[in-house]
Short mmCIF file of C-alpha atoms in Angstrom, two decimals:
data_model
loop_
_atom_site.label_atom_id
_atom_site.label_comp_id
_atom_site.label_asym_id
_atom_site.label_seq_id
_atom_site.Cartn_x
_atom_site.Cartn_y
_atom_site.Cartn_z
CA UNK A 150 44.38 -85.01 -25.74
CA UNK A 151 43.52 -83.50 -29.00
CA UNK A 152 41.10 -86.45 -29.89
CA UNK A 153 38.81 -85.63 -26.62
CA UNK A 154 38.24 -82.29 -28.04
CA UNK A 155 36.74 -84.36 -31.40
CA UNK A 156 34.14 -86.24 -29.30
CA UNK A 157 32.32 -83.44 -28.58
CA UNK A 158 31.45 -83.15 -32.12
CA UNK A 159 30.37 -86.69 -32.82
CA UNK A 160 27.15 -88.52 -31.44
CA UNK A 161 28.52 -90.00 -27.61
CA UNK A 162 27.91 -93.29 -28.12
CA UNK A 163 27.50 -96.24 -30.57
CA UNK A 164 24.26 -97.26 -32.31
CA UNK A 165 25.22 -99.34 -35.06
CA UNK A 166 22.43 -101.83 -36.42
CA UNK A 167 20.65 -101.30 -32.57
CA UNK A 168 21.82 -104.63 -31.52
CA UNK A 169 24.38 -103.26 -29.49
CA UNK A 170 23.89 -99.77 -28.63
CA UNK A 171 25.72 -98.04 -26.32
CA UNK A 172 28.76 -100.65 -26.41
CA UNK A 173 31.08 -97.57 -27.76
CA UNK A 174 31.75 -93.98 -28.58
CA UNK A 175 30.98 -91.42 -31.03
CA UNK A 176 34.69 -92.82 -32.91
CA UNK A 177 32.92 -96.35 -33.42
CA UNK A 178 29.76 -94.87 -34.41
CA UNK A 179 31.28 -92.38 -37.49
CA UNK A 180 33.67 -95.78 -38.57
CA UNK A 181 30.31 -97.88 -38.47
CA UNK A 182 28.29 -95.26 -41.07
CA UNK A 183 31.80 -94.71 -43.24
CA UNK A 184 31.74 -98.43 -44.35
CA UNK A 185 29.15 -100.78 -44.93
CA UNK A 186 30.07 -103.64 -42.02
CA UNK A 187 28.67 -107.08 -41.85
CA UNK A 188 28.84 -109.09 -38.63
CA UNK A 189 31.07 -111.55 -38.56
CA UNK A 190 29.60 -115.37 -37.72
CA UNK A 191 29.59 -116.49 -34.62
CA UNK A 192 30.80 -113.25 -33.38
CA UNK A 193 28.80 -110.63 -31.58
CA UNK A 194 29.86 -107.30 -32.28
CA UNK A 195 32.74 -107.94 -34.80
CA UNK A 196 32.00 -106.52 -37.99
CA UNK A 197 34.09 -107.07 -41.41
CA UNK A 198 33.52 -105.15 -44.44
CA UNK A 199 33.89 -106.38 -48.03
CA UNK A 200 34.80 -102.85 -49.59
CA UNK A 201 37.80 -102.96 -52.18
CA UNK A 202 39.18 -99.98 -51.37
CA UNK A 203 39.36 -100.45 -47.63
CA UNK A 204 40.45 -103.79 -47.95
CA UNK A 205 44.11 -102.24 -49.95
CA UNK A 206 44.52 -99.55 -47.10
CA UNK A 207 46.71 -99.89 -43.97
CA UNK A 208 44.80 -99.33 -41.10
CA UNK A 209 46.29 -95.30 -40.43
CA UNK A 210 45.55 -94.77 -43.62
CA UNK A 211 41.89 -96.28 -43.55
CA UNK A 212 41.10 -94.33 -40.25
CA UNK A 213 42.24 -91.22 -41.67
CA UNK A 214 40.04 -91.55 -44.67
CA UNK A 215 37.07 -91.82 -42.15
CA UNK A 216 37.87 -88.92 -40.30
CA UNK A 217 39.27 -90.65 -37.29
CA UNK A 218 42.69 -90.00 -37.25
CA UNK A 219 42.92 -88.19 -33.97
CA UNK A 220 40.70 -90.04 -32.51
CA UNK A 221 42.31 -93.45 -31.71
CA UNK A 222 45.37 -94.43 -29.39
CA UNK A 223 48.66 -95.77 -30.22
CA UNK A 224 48.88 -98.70 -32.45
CA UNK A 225 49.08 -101.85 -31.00
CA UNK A 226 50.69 -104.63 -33.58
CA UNK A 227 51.47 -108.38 -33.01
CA UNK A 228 52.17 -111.56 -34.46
CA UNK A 229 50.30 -114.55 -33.10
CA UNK A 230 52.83 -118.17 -34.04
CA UNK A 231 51.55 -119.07 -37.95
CA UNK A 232 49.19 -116.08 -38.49
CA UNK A 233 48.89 -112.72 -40.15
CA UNK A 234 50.46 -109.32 -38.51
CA UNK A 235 47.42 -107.98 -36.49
CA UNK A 236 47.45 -103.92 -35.66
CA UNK A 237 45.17 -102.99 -33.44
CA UNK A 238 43.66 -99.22 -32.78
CA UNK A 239 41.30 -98.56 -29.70
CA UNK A 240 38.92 -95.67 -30.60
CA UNK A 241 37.80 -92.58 -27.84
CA UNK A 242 34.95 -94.02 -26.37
CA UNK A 243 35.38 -97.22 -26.98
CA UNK A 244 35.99 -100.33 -29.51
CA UNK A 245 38.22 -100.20 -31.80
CA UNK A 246 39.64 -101.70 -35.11
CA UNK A 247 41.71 -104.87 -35.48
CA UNK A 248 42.91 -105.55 -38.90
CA UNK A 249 44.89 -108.67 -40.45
CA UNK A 250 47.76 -107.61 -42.35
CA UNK A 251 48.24 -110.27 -44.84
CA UNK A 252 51.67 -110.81 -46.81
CA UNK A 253 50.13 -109.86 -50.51
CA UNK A 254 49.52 -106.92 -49.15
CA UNK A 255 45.77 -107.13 -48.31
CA UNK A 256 44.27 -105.49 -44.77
CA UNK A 257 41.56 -107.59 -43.82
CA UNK A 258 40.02 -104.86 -41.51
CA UNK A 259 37.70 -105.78 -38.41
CA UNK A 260 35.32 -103.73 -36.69
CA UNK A 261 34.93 -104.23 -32.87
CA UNK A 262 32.44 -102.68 -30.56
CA UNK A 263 34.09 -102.69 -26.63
CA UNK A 264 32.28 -105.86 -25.91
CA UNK A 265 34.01 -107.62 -29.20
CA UNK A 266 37.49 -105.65 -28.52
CA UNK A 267 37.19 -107.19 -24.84
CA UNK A 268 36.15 -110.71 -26.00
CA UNK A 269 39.33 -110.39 -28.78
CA UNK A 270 42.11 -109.14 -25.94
CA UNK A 271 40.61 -112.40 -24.06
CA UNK A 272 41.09 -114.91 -26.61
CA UNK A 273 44.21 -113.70 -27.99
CA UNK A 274 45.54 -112.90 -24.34
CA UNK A 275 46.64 -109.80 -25.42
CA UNK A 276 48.29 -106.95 -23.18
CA UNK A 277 45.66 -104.97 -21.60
CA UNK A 278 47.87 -101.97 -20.64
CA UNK A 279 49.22 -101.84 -23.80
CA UNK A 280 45.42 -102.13 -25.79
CA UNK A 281 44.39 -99.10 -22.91
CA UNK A 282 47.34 -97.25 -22.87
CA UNK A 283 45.36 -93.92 -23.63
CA UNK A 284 42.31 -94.86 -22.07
CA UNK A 285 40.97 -93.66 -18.26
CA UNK A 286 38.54 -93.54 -16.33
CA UNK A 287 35.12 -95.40 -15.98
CA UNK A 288 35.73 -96.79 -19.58
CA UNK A 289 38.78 -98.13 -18.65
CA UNK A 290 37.25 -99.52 -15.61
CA UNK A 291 34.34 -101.08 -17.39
CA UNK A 292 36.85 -102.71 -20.19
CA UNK A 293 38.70 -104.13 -16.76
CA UNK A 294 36.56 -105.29 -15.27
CA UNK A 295 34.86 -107.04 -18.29
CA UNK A 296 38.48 -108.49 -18.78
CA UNK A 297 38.87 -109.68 -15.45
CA UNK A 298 35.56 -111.89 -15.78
CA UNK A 299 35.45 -113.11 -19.38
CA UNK A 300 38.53 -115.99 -18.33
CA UNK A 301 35.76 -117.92 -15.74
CA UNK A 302 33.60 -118.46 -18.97
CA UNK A 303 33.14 -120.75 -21.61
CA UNK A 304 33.40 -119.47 -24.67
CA UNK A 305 30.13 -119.98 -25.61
CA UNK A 306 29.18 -117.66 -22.51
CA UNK A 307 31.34 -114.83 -23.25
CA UNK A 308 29.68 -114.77 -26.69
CA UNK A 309 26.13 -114.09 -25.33
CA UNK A 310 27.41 -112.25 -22.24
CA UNK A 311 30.38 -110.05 -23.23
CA UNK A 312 28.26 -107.14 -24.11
CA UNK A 313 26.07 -107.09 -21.04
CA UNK A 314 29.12 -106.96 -18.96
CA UNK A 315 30.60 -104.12 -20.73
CA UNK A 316 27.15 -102.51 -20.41
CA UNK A 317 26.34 -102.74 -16.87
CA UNK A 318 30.21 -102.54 -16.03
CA UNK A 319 30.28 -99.05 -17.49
CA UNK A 320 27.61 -97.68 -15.65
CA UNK A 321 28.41 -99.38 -12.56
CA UNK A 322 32.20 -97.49 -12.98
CA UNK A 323 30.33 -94.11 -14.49
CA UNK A 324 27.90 -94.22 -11.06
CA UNK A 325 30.98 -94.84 -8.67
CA UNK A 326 32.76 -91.76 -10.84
CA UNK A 327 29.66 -89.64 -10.17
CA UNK A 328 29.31 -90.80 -6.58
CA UNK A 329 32.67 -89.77 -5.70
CA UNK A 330 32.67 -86.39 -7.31
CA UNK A 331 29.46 -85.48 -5.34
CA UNK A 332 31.63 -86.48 -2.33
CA UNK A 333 34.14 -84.33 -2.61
CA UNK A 334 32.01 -81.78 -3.21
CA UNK A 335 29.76 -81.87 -0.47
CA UNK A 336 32.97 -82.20 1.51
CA UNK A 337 34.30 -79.19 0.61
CA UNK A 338 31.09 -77.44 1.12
CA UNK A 339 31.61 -78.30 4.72
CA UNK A 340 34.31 -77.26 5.39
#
């Protein structure tokens, strides 16, 4: 609740390096200019950084350092079989961070636009309630909806099409959200 209240002072949505604007919030934008990101290969809007001191801080800590405490949901953490602890946080507005938790103590953070979040949650078949627990509406209808496509492609194709769903699937959810409030309204005007 208290985290809606910080969007309003942060740009509305992501810009990043302009390759994939729009695919995220104000949350993902302020984590994008707090560390300098480089896209990982291969990988369309999944970002690592390099930076000592973010690579020796937990991912709480890390997000309260840029500012962003309040404005992610719950922790998510997992184990996949032979691999690294993975946490991830979903940011207000949209992508999040996943981070690799190695043994020696090392947080091998990841930043993730919504397209790269969704693409992630696909290939790792994570739970999709439990990556959206705090998140409604059209976003949470776009990031759906994405989900509910991305297993009919080939890998390859969610790559170069994962961010145009997201896209077009959150205005498509933001129209029908706008539609149906000017419904109800003219309703009640009738009556």
């Amino acid at each position: 609740p208290h985290a809606f209240a910080r969007e309003s002072s942060m740009a509305l949505v992501f810009e990043g390096d302009g390759r994939y604007r729009g695919d995220g919030g104000g949350a993902l934008q302020q984590l994008w200019t707090a560390l300098p990101w480089r896209e990982i290969r291969n990988c369309p809007g999944r970002y690592t950084t390099r930076e000592v001191d973010a690579r020796a801080q937990s991912p709480s800590v890390l997000l309260e350092r840029c500012g962003l405490a309040a404005c992610t949901g719950s922790a998510l953490s997992f184990r996949c079989e032979g691999k690294d602890l993975i946490e991830v946080r979903r940011l207000l507005g949209g992508g999040g961070l996943l981070t690799y938790c190695r043994p020696d103590g090392l947080f091998v953070h990841t930043f993730n636009t919504e397209s790269g979040l969704a693409r992630k949650v696909d290939a790792m078949h994570l739970d999709m309630e439990s990556v959206l627990q705090e998140t409604g509406g059209d976003e949470r209808q776009a990031f759906e909806a994405c989900l509910a496509v991305l297993p009919f492609l080939q890998d390859c194709e969610k790559n170069s099409s994962a961010y145009a769903l997201i896209v077009v699937f959150r205005r498509l959810a933001h129209r029908a959200v706008t539609n149906s409030g000017g419904a109800s309204a003219r309703e009640e005007n009738k009556k």
